[in-house]
mmCIF file of C-alpha atoms and ligand atoms in Angstrom:
data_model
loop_
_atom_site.group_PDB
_atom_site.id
_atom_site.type_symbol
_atom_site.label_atom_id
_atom_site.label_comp_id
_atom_site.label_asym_id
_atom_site.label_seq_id
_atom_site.Cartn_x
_atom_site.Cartn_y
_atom_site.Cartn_z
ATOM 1 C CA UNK Y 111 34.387 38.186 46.140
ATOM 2 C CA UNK Y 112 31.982 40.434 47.749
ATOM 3 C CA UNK Y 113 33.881 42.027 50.871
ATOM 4 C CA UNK Y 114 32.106 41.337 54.498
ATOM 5 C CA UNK Y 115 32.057 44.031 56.501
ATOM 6 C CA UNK Y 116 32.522 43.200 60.485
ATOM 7 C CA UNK Y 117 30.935 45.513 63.542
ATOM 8 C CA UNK Y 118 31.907 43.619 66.552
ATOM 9 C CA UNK Y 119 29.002 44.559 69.452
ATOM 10 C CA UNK Y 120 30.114 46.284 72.309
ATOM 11 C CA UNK Y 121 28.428 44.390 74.820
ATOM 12 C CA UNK Y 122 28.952 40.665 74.554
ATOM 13 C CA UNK Y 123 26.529 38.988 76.491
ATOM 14 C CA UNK Y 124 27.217 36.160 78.944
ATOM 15 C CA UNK Y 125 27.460 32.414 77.447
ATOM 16 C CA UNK Y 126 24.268 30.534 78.639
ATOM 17 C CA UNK Y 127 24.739 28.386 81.534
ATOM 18 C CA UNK Y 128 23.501 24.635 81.859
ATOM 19 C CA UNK Y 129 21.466 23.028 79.497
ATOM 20 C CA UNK Y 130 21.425 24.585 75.882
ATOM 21 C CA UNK Y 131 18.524 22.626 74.222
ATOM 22 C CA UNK Y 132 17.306 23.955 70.946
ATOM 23 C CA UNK Y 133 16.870 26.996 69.663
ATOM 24 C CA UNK Y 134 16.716 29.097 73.180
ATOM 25 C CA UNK Y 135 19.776 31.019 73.243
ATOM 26 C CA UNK Y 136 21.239 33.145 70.170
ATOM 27 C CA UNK Y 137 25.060 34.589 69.631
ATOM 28 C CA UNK Y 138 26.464 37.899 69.789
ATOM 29 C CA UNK Y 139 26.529 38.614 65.943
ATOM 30 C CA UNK Y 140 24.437 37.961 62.767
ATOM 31 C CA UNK Y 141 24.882 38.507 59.283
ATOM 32 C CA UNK Y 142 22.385 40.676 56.742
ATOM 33 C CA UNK Y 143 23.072 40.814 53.445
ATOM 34 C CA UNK Y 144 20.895 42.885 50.797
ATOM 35 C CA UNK Y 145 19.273 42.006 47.501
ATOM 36 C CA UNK Y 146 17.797 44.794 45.087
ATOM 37 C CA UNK Y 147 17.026 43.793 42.007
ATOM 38 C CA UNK Y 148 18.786 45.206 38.993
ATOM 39 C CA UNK Y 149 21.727 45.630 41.870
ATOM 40 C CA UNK Y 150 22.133 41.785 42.732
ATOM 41 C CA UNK Y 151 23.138 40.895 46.318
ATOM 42 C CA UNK Y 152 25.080 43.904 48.455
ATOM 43 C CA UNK Y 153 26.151 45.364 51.638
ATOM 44 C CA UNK Y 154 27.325 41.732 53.308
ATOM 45 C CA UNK Y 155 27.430 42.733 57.081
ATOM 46 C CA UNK Y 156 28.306 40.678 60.108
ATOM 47 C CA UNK Y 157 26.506 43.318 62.972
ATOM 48 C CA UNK Y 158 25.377 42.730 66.691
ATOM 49 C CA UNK Y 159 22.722 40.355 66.896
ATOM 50 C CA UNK Y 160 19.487 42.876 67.099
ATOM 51 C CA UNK Y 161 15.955 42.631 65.794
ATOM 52 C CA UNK Y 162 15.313 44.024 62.340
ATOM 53 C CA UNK Y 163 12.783 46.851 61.428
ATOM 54 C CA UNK Y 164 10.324 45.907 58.544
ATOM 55 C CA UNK Y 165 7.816 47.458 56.944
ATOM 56 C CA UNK Y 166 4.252 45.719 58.408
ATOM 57 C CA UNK Y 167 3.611 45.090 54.389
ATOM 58 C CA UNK Y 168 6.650 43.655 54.251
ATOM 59 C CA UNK Y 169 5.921 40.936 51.321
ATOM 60 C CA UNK Y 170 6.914 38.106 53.347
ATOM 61 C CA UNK Y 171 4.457 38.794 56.618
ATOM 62 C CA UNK Y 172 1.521 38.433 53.510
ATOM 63 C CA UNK Y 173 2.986 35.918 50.751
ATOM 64 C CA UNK Y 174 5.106 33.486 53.026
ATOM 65 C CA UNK Y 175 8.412 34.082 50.181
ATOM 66 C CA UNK Y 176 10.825 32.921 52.894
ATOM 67 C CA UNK Y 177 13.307 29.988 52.904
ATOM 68 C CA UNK Y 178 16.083 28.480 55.599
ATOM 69 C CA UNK Y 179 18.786 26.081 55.687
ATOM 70 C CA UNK Y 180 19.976 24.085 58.748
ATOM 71 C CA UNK Y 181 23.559 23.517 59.635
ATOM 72 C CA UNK Y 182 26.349 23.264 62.110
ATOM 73 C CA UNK Y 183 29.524 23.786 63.324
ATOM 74 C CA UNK Y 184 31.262 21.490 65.431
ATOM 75 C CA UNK Y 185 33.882 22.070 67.781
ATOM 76 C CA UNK Y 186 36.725 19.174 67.650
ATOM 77 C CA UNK Y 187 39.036 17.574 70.331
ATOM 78 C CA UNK Y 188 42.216 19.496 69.255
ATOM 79 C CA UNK Y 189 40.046 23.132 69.112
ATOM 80 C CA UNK Y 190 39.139 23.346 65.203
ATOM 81 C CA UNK Y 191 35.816 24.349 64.122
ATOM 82 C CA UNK Y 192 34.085 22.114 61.038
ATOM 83 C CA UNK Y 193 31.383 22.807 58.953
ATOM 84 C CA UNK Y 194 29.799 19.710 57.031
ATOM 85 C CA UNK Y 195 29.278 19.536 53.196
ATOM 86 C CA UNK Y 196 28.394 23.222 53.514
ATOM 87 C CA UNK Y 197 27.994 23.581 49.772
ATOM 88 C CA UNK Y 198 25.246 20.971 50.023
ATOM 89 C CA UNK Y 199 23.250 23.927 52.220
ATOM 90 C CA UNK Y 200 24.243 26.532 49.149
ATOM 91 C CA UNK Y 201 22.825 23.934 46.967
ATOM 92 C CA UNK Y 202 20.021 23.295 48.258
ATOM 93 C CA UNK Y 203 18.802 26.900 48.967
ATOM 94 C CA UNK Y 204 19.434 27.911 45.489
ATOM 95 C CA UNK Y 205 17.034 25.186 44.440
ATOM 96 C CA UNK Y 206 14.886 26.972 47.245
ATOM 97 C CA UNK Y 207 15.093 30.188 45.465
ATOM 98 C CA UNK Y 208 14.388 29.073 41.845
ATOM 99 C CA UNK Y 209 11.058 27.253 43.231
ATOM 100 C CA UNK Y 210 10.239 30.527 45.528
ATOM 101 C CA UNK Y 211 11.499 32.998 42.586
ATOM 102 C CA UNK Y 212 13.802 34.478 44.908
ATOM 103 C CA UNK Y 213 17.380 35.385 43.772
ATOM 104 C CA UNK Y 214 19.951 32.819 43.757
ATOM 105 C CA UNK Y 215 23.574 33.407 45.744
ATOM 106 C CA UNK Y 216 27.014 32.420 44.429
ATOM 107 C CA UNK Y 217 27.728 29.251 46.783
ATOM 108 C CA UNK Y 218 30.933 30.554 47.202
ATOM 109 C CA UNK Y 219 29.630 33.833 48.192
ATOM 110 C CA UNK Y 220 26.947 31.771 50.547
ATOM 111 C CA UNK Y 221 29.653 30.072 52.381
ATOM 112 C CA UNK Y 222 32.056 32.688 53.293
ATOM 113 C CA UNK Y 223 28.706 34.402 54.303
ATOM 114 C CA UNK Y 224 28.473 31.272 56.243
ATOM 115 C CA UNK Y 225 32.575 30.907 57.405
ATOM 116 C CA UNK Y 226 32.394 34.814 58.180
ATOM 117 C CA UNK Y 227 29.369 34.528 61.051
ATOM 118 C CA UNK Y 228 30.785 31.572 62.913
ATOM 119 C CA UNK Y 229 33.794 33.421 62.715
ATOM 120 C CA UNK Y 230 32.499 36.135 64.551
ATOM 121 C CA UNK Y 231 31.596 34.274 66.994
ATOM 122 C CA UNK Y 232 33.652 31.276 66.968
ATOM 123 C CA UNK Y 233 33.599 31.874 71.085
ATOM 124 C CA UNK Y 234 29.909 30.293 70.890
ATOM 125 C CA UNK Y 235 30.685 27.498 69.326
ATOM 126 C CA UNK Y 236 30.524 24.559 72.315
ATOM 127 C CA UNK Y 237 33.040 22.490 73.563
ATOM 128 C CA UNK Y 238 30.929 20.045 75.544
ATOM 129 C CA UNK Y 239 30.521 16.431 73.831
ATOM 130 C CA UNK Y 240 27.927 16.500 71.613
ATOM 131 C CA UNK Y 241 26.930 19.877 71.267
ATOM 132 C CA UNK Y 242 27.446 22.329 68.548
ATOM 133 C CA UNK Y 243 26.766 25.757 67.453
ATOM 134 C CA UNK Y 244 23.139 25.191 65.145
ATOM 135 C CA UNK Y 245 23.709 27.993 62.298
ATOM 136 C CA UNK Y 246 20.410 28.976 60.880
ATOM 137 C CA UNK Y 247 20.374 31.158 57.292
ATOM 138 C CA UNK Y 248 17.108 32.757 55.709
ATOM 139 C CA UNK Y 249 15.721 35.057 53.297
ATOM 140 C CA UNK Y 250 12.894 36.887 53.325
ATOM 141 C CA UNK Y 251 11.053 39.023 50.789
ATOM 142 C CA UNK Y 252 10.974 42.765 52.093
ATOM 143 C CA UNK Y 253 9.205 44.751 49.425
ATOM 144 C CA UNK Y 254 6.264 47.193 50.930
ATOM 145 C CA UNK Y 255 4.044 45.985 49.039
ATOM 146 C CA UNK Y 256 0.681 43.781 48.436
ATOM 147 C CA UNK Y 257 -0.249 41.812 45.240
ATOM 148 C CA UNK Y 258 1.359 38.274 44.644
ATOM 149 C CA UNK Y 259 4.625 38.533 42.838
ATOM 150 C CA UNK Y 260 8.042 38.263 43.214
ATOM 151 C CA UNK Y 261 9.672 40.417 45.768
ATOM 152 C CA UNK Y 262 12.232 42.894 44.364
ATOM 153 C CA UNK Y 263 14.380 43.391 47.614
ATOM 154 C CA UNK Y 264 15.187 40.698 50.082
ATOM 155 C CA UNK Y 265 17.179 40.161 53.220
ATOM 156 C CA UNK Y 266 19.728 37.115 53.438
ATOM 157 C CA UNK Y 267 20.378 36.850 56.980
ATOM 158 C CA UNK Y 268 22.222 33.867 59.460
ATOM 159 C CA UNK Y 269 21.645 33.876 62.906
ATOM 160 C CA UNK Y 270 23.482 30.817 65.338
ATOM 161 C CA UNK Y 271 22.361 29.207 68.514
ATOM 162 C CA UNK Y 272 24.358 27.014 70.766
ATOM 163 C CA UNK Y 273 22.752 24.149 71.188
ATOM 164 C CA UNK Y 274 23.051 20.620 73.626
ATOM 165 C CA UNK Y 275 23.489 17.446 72.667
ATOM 166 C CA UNK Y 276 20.501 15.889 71.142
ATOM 167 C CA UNK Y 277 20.795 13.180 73.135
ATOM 168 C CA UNK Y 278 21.653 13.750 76.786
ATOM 169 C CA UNK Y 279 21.144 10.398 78.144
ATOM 170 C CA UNK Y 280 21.701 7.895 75.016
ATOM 171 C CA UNK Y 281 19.938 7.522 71.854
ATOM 172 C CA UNK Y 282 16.020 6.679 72.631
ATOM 173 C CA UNK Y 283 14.277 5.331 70.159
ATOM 174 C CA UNK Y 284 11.089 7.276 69.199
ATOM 175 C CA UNK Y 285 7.482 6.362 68.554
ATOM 176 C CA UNK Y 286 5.983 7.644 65.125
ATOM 177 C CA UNK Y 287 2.292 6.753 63.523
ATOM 178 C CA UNK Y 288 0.970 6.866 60.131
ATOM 179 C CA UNK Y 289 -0.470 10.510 59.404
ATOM 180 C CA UNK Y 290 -3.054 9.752 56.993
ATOM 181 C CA UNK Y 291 -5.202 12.655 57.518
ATOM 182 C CA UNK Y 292 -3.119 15.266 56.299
ATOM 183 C CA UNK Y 293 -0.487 15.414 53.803
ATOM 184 C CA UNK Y 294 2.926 17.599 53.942
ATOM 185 C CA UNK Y 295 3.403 17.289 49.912
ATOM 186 C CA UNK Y 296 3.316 17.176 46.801
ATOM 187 C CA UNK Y 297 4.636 16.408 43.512
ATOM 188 C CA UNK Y 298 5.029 19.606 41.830
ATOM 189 C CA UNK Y 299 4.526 21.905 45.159
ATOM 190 C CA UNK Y 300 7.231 22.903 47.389
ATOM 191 C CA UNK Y 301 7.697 19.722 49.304
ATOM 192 C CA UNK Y 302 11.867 19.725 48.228
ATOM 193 C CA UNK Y 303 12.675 23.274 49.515
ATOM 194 C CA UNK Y 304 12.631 24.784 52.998
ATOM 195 C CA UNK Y 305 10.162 26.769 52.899
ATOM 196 C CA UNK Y 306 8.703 28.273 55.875
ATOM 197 C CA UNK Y 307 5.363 27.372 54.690
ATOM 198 C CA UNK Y 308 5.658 23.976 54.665
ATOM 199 C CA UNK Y 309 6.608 23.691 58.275
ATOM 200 C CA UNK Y 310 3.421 26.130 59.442
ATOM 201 C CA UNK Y 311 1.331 23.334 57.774
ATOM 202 C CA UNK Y 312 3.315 20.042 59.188
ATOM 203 C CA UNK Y 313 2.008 21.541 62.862
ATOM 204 C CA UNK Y 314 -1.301 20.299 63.306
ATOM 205 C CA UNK Y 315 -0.189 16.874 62.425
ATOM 206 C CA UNK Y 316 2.952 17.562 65.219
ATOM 207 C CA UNK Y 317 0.354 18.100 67.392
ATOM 208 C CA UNK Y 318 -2.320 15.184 66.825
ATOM 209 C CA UNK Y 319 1.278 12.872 66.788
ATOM 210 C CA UNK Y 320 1.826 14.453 70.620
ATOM 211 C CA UNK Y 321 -1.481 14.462 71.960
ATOM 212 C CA UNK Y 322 -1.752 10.794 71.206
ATOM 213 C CA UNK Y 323 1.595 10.301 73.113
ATOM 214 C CA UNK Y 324 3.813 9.871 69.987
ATOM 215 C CA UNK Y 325 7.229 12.074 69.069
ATOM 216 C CA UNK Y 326 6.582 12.486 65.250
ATOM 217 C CA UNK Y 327 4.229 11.378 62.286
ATOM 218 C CA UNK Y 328 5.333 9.189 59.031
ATOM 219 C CA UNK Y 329 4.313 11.426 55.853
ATOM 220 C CA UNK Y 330 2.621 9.421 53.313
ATOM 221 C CA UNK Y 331 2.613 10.852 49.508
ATOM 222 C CA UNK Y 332 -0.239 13.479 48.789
ATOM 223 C CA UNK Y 333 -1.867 11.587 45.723
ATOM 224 C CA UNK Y 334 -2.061 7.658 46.373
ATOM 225 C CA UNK Y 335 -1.731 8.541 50.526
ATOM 226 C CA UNK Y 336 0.230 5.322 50.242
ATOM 227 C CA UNK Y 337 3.432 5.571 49.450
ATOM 228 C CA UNK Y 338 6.558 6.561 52.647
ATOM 229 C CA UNK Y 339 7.693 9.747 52.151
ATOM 230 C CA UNK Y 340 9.420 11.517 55.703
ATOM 231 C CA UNK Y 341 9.364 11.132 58.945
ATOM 232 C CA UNK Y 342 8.875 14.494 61.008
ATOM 233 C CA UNK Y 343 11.144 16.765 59.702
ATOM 234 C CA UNK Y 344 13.624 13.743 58.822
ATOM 235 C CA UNK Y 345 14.017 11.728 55.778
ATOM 236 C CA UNK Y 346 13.488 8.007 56.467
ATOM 237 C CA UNK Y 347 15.423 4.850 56.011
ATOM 238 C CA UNK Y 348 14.053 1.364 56.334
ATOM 239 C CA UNK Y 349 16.045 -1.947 56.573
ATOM 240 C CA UNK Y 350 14.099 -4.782 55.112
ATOM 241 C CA UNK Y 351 15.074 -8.574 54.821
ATOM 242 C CA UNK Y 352 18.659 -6.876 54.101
ATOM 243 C CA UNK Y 353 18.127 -4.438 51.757
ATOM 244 C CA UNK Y 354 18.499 -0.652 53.130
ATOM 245 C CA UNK Y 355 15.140 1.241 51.332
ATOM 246 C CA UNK Y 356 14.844 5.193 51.416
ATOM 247 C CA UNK Y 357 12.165 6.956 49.150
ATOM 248 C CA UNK Y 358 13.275 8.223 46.136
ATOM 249 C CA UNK Y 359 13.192 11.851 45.757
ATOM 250 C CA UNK Y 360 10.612 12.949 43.173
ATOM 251 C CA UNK Y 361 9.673 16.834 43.799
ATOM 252 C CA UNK Y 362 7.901 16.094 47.598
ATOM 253 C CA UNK Y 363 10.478 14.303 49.377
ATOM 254 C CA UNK Y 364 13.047 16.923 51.170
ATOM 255 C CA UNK Y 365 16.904 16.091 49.942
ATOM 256 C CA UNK Y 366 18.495 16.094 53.227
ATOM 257 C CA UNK Y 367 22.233 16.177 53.240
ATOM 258 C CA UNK Y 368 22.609 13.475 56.193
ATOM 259 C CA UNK Y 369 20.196 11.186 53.844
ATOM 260 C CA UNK Y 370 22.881 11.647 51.107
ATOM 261 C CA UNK Y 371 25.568 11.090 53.354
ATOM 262 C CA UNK Y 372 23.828 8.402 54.957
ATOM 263 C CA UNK Y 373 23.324 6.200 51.211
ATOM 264 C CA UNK Y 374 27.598 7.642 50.391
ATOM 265 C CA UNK Y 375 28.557 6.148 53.745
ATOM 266 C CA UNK Y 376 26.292 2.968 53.078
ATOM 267 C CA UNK Y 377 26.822 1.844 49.765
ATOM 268 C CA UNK Y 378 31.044 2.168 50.610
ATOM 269 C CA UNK Y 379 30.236 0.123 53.335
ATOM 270 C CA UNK Y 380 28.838 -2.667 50.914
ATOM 271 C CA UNK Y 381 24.968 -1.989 51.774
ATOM 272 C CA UNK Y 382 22.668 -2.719 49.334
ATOM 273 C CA UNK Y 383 20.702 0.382 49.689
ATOM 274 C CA UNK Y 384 17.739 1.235 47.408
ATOM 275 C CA UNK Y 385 15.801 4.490 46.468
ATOM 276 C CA UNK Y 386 12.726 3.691 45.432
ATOM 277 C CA UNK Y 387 9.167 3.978 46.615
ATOM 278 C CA UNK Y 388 7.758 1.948 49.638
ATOM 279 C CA UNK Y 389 3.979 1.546 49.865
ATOM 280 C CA UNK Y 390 2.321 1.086 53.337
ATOM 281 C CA UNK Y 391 1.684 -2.534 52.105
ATOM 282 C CA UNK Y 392 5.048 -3.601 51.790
ATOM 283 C CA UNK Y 393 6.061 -2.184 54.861
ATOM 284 C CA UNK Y 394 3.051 -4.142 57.055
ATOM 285 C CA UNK Y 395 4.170 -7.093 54.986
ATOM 286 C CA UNK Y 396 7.567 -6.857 56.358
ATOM 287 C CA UNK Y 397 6.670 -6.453 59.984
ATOM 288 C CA UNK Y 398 4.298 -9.511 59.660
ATOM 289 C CA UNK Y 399 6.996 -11.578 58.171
ATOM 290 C CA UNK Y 400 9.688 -10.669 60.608
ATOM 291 C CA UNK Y 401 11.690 -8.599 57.694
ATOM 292 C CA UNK Y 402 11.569 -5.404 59.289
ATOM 293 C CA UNK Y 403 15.324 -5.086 60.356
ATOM 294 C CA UNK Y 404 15.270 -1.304 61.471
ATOM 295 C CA UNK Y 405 13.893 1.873 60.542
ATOM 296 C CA UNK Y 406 15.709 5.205 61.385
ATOM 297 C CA UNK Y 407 15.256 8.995 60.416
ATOM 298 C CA UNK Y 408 17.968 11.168 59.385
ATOM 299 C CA UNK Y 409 18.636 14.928 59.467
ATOM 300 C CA UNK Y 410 21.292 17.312 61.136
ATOM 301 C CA UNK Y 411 19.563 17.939 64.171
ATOM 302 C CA UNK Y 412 19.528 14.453 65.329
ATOM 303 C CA UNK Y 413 21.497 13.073 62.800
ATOM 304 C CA UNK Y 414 20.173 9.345 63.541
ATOM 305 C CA UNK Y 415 16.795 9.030 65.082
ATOM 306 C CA UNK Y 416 16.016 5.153 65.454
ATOM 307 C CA UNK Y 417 12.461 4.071 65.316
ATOM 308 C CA UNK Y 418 11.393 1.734 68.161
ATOM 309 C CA UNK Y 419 7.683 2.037 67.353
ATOM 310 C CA UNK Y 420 5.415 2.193 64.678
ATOM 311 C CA UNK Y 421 1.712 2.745 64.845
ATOM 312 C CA UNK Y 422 -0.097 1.526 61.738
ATOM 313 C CA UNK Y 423 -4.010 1.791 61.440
ATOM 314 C CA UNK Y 424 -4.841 0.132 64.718
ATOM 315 C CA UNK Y 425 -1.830 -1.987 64.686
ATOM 316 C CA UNK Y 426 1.662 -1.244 67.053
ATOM 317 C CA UNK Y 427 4.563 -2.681 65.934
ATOM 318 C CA UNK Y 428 7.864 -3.082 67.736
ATOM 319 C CA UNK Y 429 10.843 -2.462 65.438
ATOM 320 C CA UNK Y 430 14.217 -3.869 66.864
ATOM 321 C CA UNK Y 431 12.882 -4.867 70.509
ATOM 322 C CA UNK Y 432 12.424 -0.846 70.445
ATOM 323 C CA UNK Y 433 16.319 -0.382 70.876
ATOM 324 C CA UNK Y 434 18.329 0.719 68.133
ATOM 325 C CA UNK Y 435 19.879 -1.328 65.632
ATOM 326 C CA UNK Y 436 23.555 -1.816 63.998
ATOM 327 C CA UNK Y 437 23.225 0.008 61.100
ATOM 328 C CA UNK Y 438 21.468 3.114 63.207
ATOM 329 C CA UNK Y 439 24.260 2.377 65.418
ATOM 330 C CA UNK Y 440 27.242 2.394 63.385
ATOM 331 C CA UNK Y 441 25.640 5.560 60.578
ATOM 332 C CA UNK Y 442 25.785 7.449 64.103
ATOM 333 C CA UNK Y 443 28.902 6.992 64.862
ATOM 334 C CA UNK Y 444 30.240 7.231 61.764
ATOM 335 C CA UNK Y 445 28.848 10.599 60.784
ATOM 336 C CA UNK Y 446 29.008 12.099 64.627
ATOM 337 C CA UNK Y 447 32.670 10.679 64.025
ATOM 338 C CA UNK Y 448 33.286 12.955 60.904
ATOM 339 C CA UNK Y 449 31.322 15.853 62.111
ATOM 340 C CA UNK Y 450 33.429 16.262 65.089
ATOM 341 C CA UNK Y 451 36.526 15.596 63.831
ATOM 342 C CA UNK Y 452 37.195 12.471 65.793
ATOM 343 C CA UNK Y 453 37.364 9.814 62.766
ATOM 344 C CA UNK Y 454 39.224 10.523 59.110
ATOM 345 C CA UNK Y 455 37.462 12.454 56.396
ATOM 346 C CA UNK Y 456 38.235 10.875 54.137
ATOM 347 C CA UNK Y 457 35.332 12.280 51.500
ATOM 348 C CA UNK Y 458 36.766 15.667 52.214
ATOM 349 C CA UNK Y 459 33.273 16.784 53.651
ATOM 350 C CA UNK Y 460 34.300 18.880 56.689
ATOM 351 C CA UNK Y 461 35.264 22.758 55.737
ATOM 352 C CA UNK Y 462 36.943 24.481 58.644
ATOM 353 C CA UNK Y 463 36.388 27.554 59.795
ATOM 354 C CA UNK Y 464 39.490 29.928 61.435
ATOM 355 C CA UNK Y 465 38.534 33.001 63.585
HETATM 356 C C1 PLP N 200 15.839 19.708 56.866
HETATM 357 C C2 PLP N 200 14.913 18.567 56.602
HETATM 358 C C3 PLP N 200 15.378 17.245 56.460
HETATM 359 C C4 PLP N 200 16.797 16.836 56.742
HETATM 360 O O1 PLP N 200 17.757 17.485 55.966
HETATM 361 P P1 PLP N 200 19.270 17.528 56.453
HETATM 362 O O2 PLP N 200 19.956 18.267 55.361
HETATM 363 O O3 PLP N 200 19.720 16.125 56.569
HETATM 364 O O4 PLP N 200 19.282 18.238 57.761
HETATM 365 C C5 PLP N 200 14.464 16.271 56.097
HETATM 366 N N1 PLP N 200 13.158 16.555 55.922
HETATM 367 C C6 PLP N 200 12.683 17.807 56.071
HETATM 368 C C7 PLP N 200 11.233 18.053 55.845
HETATM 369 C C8 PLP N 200 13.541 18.838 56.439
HETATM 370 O O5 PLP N 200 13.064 20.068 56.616
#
């Protein structure tokens, strides 16, 4: 294994006070590692968090080859840190990489990478219930250079930010509507990587959903504009007469580790729970017949975002009363459970990481 170099920063700044949120505040440290082709991957650094210098035809300023992951580390009761299904995350961006031709990582290598900048700053990670340290990796191309094509150097970098819980004062239901103007995916684009690109084109819907006083939009498929794909940045989960319905991945559809915890979790619970595709149709059919049992999104940030309210064409329909239902209920609790150490993991999901 490649060896990761440490340079502690001489000033450590002062933890944040009050409310975290999202996103606001970043650690002391971050880690840069180096790519050159015909070289491989090199020069694995944890350094003081900084700004980088790059050149201003730095490929991915022109070309958009850049990819993330999303992750956490929780802090539990008795003072260990977790990570959750980390490998999942190396997974996933390697799949990111061989749609973005951008060089895969050794998930081994990735997750010390990973273990080695929360360790750094293992000070950050919060103790208050609910919140956790958010742990953000990249890569971006860095070649000087215009012309599409594959990058030959690139940056691997992971940056962390405290952050609150996501739900200060309970679990609120949100409000989505059918997007059926614009489309996030599909089938054969880049719709099952994180790719930075396909969140600068997801923000003009984010903004029609907020000017017309809703939190997120549901994504329908790109071809038939029929069929359920996401909701927001979450996958989505639907509870129908019983049977627990998710969209099947098929190349758009974003494989979220909480959605493949969520179905693990589910199905040893004695769900019924279905991947397959869900038209528009069905789902109106549901709600008319009084079938619609719940609908919830899932991803790390919230982990379980219950839908209370669902605008379709001109129609509003109440799911649940607009509060959230069992299954929402008892997924949260479960996972939160596992994440922060509080109930047995007994999947052997949680990796911990010592200082
Ligand atoms: C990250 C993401 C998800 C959720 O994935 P998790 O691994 O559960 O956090 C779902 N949809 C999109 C579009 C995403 O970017």
């Amino acid at each position: 294994m490649m060896e990761i170099k440490i340079e502690r920063t001489a000033t450590p700044k002062a933890k944040p006070e009050g409310a975290l949120g999202f996103g606001k505040y970043f650690t002391d440290h971050m880690l840069i590692m180096e790519y050159t082709e015909g070289k491989g991957w090199h020069d694995a650094r944890v350094i003081p968090y900084a700004p980088i210098a790059l050149d201003p035809s730095a490929m991915v300023f022109h070309y958009g080859q850049e990819i993330f992951e999303g992750m956490k580390a929780y802090r539990t009761e008795d003072g260990r840190t977790l990570l959750f299904r980390p490998y999942e995350n190396a997974r996933r961006m390697n799949n990111s990489c061989d749609r973005l031709c951008m060089p895969k990582m050794d998930e081994d290598l990735w997750v010390e990478c990973i273990k080695a900048a929360v360790a750094a700053d293992i000070d950050w990670v919060p103790e208050e219930a609910g919140a956790s340290l958010y742990i953000r990796p990249f890569m971006i191309a860095t070649d000087p250079a215009l012309g599409v094509r594959a990058s030959n150097h690139y940056y691997f970098m992971v940056i962390m930010s405290p952050s609150g819980n996501y739900y200060p004062t309970g679990i609120d239901p949100v409000k989505i509507y059918i997007e059926t103007e614009y489309v996030r995916a599909v089938k054969g684009g880049t719709g099952f990587t994180k790719c930075g690109g396909n969140y600068a084109a997801s923000i003009k819907s984010q903004v029609k959903a907020h000017e017309a006083g809703y939190t997120q939009v549901l994504w329908l498929d790109g071809v038939h504009r029929e069929y359920i794909e996401e909701v927001g940045t979450m996958n989505v989960f639907f509870k129908i007469d019983g049977e627990i319905v998710t969209p099947a991945l098929e190349g758009s559809v974003l494989p979220g580790i909480t959605r493949k915890s969520s179905i693990e979790l589910l199905r040893k619970a004695g769900y019924n729970v279905t991947e397959r595709r869900l038209s528009v149709h069905e789902l109106e059919d549901a709600a008319h017949n009084g079938k619609l049992e719940e609908i919830f999104g899932t991803g790390t940030a919230a982990v379980i975002s219950p839908v209370g309210e669902l605008k379709i064409n001109d129609e509003v329909i109440t799911v649940n009363n607009g509060e959230i239902g069992p299954v929402s209920k008892w997924l949260y609790d479960t996972l939160t459970g596992i994440q922060w150490g509080r109930i047995a993991d007994e999947n052997d999901w949680t990796v911990e990481v010592k200082a």
